[in-house]
Short mmCIF file of C-alpha atoms and ligand atoms in Angstrom, two decimals:
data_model
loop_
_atom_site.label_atom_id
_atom_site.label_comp_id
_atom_site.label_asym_id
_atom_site.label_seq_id
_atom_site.Cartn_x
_atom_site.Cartn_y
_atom_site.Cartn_z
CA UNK A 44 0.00 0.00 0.00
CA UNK A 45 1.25 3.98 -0.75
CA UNK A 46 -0.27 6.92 0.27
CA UNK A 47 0.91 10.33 -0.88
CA UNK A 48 -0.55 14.03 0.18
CA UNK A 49 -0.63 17.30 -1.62
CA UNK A 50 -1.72 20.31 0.01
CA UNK A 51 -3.69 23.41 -0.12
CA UNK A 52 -3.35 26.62 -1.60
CA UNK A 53 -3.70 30.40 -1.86
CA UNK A 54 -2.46 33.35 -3.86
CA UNK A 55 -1.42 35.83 -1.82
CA UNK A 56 -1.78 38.21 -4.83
CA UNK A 57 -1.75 38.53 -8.37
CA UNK A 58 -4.50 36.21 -8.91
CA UNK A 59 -6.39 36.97 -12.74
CA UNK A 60 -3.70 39.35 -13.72
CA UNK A 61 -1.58 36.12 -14.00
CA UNK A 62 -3.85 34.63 -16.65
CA UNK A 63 -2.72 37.25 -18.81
CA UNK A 64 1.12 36.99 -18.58
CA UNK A 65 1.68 39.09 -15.14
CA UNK A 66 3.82 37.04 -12.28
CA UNK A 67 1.74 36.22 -9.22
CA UNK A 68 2.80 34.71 -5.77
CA UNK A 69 1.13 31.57 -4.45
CA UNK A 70 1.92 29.91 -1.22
CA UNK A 71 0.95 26.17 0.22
CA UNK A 72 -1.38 25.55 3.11
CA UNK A 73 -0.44 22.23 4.38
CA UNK A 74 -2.71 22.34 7.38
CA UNK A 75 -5.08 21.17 4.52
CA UNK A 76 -4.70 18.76 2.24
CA UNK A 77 -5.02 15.76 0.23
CA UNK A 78 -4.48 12.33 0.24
CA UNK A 79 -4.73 9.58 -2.02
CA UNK A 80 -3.96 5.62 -1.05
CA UNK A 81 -3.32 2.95 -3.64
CA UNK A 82 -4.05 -0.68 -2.75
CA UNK A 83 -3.06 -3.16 -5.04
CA UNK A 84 -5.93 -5.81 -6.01
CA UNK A 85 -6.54 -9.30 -7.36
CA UNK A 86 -5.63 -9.52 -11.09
CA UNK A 87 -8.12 -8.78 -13.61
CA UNK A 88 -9.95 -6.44 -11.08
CA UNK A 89 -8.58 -3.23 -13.07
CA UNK A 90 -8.47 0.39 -11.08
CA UNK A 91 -11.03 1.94 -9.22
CA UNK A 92 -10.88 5.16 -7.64
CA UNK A 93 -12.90 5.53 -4.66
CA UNK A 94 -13.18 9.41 -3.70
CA UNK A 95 -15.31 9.47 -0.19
CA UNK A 96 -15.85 13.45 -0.16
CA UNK A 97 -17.15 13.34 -3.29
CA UNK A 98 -19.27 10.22 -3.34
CA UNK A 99 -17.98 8.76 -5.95
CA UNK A 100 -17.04 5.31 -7.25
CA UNK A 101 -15.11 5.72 -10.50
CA UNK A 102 -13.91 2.33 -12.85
CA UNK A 103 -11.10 3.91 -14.43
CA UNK A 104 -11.24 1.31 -17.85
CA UNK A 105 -15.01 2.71 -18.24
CA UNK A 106 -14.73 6.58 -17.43
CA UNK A 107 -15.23 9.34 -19.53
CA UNK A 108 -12.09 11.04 -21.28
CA UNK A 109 -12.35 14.01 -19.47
CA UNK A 110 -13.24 12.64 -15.90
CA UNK A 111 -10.43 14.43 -14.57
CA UNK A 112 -10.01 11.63 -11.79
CA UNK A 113 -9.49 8.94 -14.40
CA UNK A 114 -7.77 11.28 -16.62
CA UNK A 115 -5.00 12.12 -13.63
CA UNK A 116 -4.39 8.05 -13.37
CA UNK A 117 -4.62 7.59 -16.77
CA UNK A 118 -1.67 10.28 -17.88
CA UNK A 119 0.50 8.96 -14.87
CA UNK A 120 0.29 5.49 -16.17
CA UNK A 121 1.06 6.81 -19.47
CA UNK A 122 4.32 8.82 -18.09
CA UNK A 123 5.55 5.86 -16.55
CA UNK A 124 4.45 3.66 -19.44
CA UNK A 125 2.93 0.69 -17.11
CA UNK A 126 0.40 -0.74 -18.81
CA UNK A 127 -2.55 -2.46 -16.57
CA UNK A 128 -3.07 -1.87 -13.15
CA UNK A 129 -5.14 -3.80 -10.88
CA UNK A 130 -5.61 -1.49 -7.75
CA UNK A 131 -8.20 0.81 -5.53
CA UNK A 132 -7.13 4.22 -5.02
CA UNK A 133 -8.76 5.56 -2.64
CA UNK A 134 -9.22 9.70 -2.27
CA UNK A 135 -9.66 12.29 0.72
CA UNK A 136 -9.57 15.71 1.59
CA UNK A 137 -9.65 18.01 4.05
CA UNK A 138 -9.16 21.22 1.39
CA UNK A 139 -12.81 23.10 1.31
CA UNK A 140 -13.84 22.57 -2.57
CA UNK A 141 -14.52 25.23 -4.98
CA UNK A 142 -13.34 28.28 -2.42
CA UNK A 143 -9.85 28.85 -4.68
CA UNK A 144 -7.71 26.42 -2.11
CA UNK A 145 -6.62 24.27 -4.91
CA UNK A 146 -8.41 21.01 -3.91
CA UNK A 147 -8.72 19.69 -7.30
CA UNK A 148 -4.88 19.95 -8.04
CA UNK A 149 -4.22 18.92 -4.71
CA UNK A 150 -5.95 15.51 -5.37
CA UNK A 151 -4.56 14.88 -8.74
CA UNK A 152 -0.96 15.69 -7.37
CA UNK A 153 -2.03 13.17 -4.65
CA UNK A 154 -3.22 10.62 -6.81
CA UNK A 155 0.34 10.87 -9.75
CA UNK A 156 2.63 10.76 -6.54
CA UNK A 157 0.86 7.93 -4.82
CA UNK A 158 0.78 6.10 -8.22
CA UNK A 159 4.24 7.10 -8.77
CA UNK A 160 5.33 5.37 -5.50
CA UNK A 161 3.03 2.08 -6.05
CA UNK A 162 5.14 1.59 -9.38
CA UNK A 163 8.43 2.06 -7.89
CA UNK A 164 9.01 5.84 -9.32
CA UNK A 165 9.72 9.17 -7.83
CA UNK A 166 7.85 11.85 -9.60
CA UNK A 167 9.82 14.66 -10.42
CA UNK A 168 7.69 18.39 -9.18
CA UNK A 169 8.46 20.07 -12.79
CA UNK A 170 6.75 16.81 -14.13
CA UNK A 171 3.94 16.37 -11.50
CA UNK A 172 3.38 19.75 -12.24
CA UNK A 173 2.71 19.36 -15.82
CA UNK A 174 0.73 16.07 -15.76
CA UNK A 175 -1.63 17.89 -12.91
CA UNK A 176 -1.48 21.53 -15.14
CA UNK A 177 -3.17 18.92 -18.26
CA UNK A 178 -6.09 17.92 -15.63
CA UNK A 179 -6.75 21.37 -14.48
CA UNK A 180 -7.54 21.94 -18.28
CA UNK A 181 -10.90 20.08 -17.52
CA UNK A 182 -12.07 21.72 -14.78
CA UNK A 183 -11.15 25.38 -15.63
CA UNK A 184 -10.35 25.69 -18.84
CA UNK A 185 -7.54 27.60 -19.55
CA UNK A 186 -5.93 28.04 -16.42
CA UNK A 187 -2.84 29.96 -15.70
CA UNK A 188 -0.86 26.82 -14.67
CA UNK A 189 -0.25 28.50 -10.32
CA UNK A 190 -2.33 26.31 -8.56
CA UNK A 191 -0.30 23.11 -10.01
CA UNK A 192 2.84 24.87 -10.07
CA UNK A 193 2.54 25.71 -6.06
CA UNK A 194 0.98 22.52 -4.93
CA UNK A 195 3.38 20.14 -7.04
CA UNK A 196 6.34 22.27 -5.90
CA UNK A 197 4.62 22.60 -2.25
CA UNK A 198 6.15 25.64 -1.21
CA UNK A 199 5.69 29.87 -1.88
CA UNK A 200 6.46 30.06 -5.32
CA UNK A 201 6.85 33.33 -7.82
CA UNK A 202 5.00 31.91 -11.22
CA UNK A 203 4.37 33.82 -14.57
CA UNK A 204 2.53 31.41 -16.90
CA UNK A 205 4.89 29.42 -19.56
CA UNK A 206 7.94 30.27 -17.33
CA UNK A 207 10.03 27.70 -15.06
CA UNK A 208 8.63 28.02 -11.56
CA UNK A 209 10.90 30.32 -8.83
CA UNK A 210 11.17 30.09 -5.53
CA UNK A 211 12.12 32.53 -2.74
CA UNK A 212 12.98 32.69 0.77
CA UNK A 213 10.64 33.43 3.45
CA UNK A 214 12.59 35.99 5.53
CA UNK A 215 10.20 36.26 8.66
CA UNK A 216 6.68 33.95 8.92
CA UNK A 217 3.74 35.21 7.14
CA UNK A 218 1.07 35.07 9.35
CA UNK A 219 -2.47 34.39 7.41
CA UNK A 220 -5.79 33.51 8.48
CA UNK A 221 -7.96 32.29 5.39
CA UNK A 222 -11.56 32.88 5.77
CA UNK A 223 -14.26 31.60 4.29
CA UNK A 224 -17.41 33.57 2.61
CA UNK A 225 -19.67 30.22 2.36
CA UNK A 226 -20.30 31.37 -0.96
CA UNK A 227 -19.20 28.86 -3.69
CA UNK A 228 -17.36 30.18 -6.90
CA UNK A 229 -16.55 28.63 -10.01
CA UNK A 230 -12.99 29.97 -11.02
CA UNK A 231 -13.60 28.56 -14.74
CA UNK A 232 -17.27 31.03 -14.86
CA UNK A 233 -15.63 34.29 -13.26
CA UNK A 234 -12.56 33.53 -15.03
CA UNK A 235 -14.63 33.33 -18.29
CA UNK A 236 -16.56 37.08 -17.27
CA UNK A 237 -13.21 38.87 -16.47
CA UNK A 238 -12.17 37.75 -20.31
CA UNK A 239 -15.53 39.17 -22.20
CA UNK A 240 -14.81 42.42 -19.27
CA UNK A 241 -11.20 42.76 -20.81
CA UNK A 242 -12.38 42.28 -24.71
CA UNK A 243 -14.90 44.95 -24.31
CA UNK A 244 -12.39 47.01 -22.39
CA UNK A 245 -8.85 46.66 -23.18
CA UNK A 246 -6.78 49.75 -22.37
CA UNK A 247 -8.69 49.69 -18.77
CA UNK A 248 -8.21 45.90 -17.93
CA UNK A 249 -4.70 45.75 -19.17
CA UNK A 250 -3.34 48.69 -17.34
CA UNK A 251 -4.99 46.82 -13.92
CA UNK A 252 -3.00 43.78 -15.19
CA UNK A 253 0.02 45.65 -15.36
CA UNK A 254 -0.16 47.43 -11.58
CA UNK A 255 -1.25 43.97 -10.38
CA UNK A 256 1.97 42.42 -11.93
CA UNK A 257 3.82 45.15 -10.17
CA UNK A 258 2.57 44.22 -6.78
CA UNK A 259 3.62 40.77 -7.49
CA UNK A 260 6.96 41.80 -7.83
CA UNK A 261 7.41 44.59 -4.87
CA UNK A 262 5.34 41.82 -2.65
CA UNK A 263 8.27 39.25 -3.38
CA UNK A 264 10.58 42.09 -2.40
CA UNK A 265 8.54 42.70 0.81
CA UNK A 266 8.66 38.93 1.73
CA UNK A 267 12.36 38.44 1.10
CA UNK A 268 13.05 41.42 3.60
CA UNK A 269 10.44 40.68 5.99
CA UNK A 270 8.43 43.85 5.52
CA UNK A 271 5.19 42.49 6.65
CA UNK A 272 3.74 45.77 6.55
CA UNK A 273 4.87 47.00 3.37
CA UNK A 274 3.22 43.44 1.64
CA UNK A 275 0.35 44.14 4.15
CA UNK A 276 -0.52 47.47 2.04
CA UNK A 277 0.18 45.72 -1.20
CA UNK A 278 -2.55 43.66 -0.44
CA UNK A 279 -4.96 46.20 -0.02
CA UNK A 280 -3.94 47.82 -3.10
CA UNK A 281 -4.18 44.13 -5.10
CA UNK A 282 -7.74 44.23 -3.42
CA UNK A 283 -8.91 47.48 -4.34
CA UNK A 284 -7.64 46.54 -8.01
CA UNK A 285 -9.66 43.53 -8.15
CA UNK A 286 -12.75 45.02 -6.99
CA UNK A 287 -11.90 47.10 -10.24
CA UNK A 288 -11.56 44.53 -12.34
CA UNK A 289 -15.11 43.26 -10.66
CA UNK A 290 -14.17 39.82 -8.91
CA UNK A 291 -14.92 41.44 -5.43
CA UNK A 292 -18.41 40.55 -3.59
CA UNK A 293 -20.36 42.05 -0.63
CA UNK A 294 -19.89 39.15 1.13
CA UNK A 295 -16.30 39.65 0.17
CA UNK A 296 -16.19 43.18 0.75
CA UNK A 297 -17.33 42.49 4.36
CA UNK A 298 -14.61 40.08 5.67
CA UNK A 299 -11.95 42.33 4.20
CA UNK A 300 -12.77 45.19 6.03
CA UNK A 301 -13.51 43.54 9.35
CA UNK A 302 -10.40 42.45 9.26
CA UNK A 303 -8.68 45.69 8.40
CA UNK A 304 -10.63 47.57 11.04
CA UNK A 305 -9.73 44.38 13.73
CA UNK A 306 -5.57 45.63 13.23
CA UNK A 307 -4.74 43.19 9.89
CA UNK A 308 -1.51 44.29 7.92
CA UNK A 309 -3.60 43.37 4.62
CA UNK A 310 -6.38 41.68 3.17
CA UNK A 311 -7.99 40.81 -0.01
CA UNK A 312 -9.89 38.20 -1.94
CA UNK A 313 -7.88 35.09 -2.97
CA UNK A 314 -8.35 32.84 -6.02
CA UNK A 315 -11.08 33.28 -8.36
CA UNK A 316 -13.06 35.78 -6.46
CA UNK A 317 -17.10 36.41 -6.14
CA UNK A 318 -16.90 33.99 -3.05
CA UNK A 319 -14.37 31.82 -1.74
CA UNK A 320 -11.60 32.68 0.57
CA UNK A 321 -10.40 36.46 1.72
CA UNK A 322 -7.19 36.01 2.90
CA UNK A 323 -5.65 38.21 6.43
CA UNK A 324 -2.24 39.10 7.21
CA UNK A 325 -2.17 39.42 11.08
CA UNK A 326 1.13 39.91 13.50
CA UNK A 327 0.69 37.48 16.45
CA UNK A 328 -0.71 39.75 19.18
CA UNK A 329 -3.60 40.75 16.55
CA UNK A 330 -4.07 37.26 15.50
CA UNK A 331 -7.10 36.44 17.89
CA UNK A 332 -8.40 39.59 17.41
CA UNK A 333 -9.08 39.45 13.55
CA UNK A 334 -10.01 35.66 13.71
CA UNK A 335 -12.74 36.85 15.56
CA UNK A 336 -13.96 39.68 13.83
CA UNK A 337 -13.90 37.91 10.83
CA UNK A 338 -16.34 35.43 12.31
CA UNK A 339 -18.11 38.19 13.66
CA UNK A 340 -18.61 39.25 10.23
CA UNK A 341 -19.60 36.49 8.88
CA UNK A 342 -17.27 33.60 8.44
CA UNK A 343 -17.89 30.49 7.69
CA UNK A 344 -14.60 28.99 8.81
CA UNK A 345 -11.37 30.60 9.59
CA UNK A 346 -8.02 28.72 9.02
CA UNK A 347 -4.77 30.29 10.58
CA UNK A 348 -1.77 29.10 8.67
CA UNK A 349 1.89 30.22 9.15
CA UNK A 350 4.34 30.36 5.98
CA UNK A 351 7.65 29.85 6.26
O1 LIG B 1731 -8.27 28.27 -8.46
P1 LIG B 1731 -8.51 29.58 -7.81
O2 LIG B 1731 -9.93 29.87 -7.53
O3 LIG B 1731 -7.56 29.81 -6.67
O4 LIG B 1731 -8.19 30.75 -8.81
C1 LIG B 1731 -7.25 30.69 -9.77
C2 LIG B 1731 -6.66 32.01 -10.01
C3 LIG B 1731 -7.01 32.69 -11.30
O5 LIG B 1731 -5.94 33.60 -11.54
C4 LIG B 1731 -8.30 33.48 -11.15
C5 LIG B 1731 -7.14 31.73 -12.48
C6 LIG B 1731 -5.86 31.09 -12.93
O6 LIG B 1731 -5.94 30.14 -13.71
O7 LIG B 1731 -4.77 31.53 -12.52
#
């Protein structure tokens, strides 16, 4: 039996502008995550993926081409050229779905790397990248390739679509709580309006792209040094360019300022946007005191992570 584990996610900013060619900064939340467990079974039995959270029992040999479960097993296979496998792979996750934390790429990177070990293989993170960036294609689209990049890599990376991945040193731990709006967003739909939004309005969008890619880059600089406060306003700023570009929400809108107004450095929106996740940076004596105002205001769930 092997059992790997991928974790969670967030962008800490530069999330949309990245989809058109502007570096953003993602970071991994292990204190969620995914975990896939492959069993192997009598001969002739063929694979089956068993994925509790989503109630789902999934024959592998009779799946649809772009069931992106299959499709993750399939392409790993493929890399590693076995031919049949005769084995349960079972799937869980403790990464909230459809709230920008990456829980899809988390369980495909869960499911190559388990795979990978039940063959005898290590998976190389460039690779398990790439076969995870070809299953995101199903659920989103045309994805910018950072939510693979980060989780396969599992740790902060600086990512600009079609470039090798770069990582950076944390100076001093980022302190973020990640709270929930209970509202449910589909990054493929809102990624999908913010494209008709910049084809009807070019000049506007692209210069929002451009000051968003420019946070990316002085927000690396502020991590590196450990100028929490200095990435703490270049959060805000990210924010208040993505309620331009018209991802925010009321809902959203709500946690963000609670959170200022409770002593946070920063906070914005992360992912997709229109519900999901706002994201906090906090010192440690303010910690408590945003956690709860953000479930004051509304909450559903607050997860306190520290990046190193
Ligand atoms: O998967 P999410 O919801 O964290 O959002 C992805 C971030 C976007 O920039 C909106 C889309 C993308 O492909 O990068």
């Amino acid at each position: 039996m092997t059992t790997a584990s991928a974790p969670g996610k967030i962008i800490l900013v530069g999330e949309h502008a990245v989809v058109y060619g502007r570096p953003a900064i993602a970071v991994p939340i292990s204190k969620v995550k995914a975990t896939a467990t492959v069993e192997e079974t009598r001969r002739g039995t063929g694979c089956v993926i068993i994925a509790k959270d989503l109630n789902r029992t999934i024959r592998v040999a009779e799946a649809a081409l772009n069931d992106p479960l299959a499709a993750i097993v399939r392409s790993t296979l493929v890399h590693f050229r076995a031919q049949d496998l005769d084995a349960t792979i079972t799937v869980s996750s403790t990464i909230p779905i459809a709230s920008g934390m990456g829980s899809g790429a988390a369980v495909s990177a869960a499911i190559a790397r388990a795979l990978a070990a039940h063959l005898g293989h290590t998976m190389n993170n460039d690779i398990l990248a790439a076969l995870v960036f070809e299953v995101e294609k199903l659920y989103h689209g045309a994805p910018s390739g950072v939510d693979n990049t980060v989780i396969a890599h599992a740790r902060p990376v600086f990512f600009v679509k079609n470039r090798l991945v770069e990582a950076f040193a944390v100076k001093s731990p980022l302190r973020l709580l990640i709270a929930d709006t209970g509202i449910p967003s589909l990054t493929k739909v809102v990624v999908e309006d913010v494209h008709k939004a910049w084809e009807a309005n070019q000049d506007k969008y692209n210069v929002w792209f451009r000051q968003i890619g420019q946070i990316a880059l002085m927000a690396r600089a502020a991590i590196i040094g450990g100028e929490h406060f200095a990435l703490g306003a270049l959060m805000d700023g990210n924010q208040w360019l993505l309620e331009q570009i018209g991802v925010s929400s009321p809902e959203i809108d709500r946690l963000v300022q609670a959170a200022r107004q409770a002593g946070a450095m920063g906070a914005k929106l992360s992912g997709a946007g229109r519900g999901g996740n706002v994201i906090a940076l906090t010192t440690e004596p303010t910690q408590d005191t945003v956690l709860d105002a953000l479930r004051k205001a509304g909450a559903q769930a607050v997860i306190a992570a520290t990046i190193m």
